[in-house]
Short mmCIF file of C-alpha atoms in Angstrom, two decimals:
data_model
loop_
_atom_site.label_atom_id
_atom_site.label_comp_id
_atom_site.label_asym_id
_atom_site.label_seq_id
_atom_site.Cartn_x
_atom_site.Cartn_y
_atom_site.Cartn_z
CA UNK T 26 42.33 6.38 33.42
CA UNK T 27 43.95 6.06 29.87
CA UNK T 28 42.14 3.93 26.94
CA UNK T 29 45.45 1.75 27.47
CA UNK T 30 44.81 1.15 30.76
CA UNK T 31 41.21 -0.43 30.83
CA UNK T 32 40.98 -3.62 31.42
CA UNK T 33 40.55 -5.93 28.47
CA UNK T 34 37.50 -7.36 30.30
CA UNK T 35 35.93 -3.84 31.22
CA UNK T 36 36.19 -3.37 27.58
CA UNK T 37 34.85 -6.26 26.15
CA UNK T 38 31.61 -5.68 28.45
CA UNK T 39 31.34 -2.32 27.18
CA UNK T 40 31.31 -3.19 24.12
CA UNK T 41 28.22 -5.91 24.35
CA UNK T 42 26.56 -3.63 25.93
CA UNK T 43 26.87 -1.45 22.93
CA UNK T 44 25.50 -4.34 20.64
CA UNK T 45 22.97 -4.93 22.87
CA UNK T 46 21.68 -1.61 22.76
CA UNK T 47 21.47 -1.36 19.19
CA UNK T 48 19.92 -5.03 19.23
CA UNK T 49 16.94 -3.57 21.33
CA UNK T 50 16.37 -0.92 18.91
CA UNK T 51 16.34 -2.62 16.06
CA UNK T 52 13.87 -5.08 17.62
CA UNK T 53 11.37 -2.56 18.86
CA UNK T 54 10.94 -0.43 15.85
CA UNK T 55 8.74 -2.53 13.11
CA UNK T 56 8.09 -2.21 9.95
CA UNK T 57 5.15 -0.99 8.40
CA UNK T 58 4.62 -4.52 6.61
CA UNK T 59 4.78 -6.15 10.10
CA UNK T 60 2.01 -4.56 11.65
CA UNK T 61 -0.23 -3.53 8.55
CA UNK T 62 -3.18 -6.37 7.77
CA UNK T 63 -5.35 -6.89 4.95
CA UNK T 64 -9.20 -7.54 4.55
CA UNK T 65 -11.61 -7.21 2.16
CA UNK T 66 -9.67 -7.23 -0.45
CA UNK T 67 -10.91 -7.18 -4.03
CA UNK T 68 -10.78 -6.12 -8.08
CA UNK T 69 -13.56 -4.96 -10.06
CA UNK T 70 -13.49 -7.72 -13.10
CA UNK T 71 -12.84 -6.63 -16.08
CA UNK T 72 -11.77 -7.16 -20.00
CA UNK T 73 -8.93 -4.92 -20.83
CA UNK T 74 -7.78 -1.30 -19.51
CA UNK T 75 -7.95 -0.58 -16.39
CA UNK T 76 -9.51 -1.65 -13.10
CA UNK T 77 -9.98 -0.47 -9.52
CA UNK T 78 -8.79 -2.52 -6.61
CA UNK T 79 -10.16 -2.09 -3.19
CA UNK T 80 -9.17 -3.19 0.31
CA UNK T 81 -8.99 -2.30 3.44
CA UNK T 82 -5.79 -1.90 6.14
CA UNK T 83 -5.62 -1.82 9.34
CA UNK T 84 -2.43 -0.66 10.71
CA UNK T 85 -1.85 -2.45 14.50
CA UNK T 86 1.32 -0.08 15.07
CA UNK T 87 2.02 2.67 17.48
CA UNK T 88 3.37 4.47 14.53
CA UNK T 89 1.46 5.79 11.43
CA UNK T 90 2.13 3.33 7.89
CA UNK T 91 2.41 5.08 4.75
CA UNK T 92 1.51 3.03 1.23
CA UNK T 93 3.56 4.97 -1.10
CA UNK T 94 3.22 2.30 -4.49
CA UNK T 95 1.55 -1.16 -5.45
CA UNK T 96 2.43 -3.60 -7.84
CA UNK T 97 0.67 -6.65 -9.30
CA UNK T 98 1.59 -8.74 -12.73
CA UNK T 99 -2.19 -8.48 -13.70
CA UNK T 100 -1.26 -4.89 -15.33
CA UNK T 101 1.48 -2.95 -15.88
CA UNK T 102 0.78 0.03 -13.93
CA UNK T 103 -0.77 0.67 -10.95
CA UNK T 104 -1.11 4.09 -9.44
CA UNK T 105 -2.53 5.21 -5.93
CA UNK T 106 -6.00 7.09 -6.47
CA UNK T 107 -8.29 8.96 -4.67
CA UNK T 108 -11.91 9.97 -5.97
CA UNK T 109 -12.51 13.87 -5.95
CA UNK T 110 -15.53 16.13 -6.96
CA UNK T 111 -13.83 18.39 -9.78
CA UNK T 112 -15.12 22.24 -10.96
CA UNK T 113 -18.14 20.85 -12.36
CA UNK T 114 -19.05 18.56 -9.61
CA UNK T 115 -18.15 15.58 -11.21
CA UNK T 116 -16.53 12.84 -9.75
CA UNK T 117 -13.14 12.52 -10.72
CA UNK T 118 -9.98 10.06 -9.98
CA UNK T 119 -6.68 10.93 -9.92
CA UNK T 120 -3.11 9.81 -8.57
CA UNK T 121 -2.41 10.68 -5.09
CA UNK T 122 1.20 11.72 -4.80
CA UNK T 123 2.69 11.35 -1.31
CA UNK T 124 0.60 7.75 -0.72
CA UNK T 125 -1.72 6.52 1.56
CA UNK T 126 -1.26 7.45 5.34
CA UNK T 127 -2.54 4.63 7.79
CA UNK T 128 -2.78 6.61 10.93
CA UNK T 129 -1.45 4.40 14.21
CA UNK T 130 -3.84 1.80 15.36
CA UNK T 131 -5.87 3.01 12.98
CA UNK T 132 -7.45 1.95 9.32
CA UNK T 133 -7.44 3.33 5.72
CA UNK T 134 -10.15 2.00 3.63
CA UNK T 135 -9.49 1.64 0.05
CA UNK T 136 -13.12 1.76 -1.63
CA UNK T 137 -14.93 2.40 -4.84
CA UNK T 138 -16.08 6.23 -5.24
CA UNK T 139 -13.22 6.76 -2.69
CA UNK T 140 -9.44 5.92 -2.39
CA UNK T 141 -8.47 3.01 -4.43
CA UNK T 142 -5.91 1.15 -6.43
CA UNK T 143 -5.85 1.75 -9.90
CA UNK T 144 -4.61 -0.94 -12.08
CA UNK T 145 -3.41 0.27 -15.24
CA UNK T 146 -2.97 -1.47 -18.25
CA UNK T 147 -4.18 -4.93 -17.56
CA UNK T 148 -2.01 -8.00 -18.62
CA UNK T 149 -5.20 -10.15 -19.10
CA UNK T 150 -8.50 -10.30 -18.33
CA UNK T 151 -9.99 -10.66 -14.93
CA UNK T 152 -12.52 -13.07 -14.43
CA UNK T 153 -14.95 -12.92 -11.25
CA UNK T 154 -13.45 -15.39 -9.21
CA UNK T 155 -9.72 -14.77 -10.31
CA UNK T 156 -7.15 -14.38 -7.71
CA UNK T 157 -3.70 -11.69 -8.26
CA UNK T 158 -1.32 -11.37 -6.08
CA UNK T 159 -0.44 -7.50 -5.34
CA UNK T 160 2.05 -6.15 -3.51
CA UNK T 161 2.26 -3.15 -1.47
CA UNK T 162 5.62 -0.95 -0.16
CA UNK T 163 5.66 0.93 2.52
CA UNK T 164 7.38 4.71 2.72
CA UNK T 165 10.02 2.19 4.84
CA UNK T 166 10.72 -0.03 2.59
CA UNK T 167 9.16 -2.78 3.71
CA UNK T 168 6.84 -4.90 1.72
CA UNK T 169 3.14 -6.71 2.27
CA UNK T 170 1.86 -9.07 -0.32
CA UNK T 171 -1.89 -10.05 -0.72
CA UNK T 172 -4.58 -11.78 -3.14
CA UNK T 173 -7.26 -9.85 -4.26
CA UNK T 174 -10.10 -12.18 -6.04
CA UNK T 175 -11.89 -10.28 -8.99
CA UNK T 176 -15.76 -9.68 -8.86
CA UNK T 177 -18.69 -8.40 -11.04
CA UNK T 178 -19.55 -4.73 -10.01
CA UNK T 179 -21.26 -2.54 -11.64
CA UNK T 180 -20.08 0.75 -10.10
CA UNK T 181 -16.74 2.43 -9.96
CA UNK T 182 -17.35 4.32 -13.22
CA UNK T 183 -15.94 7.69 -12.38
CA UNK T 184 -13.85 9.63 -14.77
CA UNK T 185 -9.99 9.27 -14.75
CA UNK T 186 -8.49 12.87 -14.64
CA UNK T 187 -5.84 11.73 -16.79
CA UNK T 188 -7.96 8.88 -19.03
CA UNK T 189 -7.15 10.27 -22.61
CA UNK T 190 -3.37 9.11 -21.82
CA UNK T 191 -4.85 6.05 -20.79
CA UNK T 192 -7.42 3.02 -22.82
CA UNK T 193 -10.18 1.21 -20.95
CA UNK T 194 -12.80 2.30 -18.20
CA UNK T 195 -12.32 1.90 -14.62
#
């Protein structure tokens, strides 16, 4: 049977179905931001520089999440770190470049002497107490924002790999 001799209503179902289809797709794939929480979260206070930020995900999804930048307007940088013995043995940070893989139905912890947040630059400083707002995007685009209060802590002192570029102690 010829195209021109369907029926206009054998047509007109096809074509919802078609819709429909791509309706149920859409709908059962989420985004990272959808099924991604956030606990724990916190900043080490601090004066000027830069600061570590720690928190941990949990990612509820069948599919793995992948952090690949953060932003908050309490600096004007922040990089994805992770915490690595160097030559010498020292602990060292340094950016991670690919981000932060949340295996499915699994959890990434973001901690101090381990994977972190680095914020770069600070804006201000950062009372114990303080609340900023950060932002995280997802290797799909999508988008989870959080608060983060600032406390005292007297750790997170490792080396920066790249800290003569940079002012201020972690």
């Amino acid at each position: 049977m010829s195209a021109a001799l369907v029926p206009f209503g054998l047509l007109a179902m096809l074509a919802g179905c078609a819709v429909q289809d791509a309706t149920d797709a859409a709908t059962s794939a989420s985004f990272s931001a959808e099924v991604v929480t956030v606990s724990d979260a916190w900043v080490k206070a601090g004066d000027a520089g830069m600061t570590g930020l720690f928190v941990v995900l949990d990612n509820g999804g069948d599919a793995e999440a992948m952090v690949v930048s953060a932003a908050t307007d309490a600096a004007s940088a922040t990089e994805l770190h992770e915490t690595v013995a160097d030559a010498s043995g020292t602990m060292t940070m340094r950016e991670v470049s690919g981000g932060f893989t949340i295996a499915a139905n699994g959890q990434r912890v973001l901690e101090p002497g381990g994977d972190h947040l680095m914020l770069m630059g600070l804006t201000g400083p950062l009372s114990p107490g303080e609340e900023i707002s950060v932002e995280l995007r997802f290797s799909d685009g999508s988008m989870l924002e959080f608060s983060a209060p600032a406390k005292d802590f007297a750790g997170a002192n490792e080396n920066y790999e790249g800290e003569a570029e940079h002012s201020g102690g972690h």
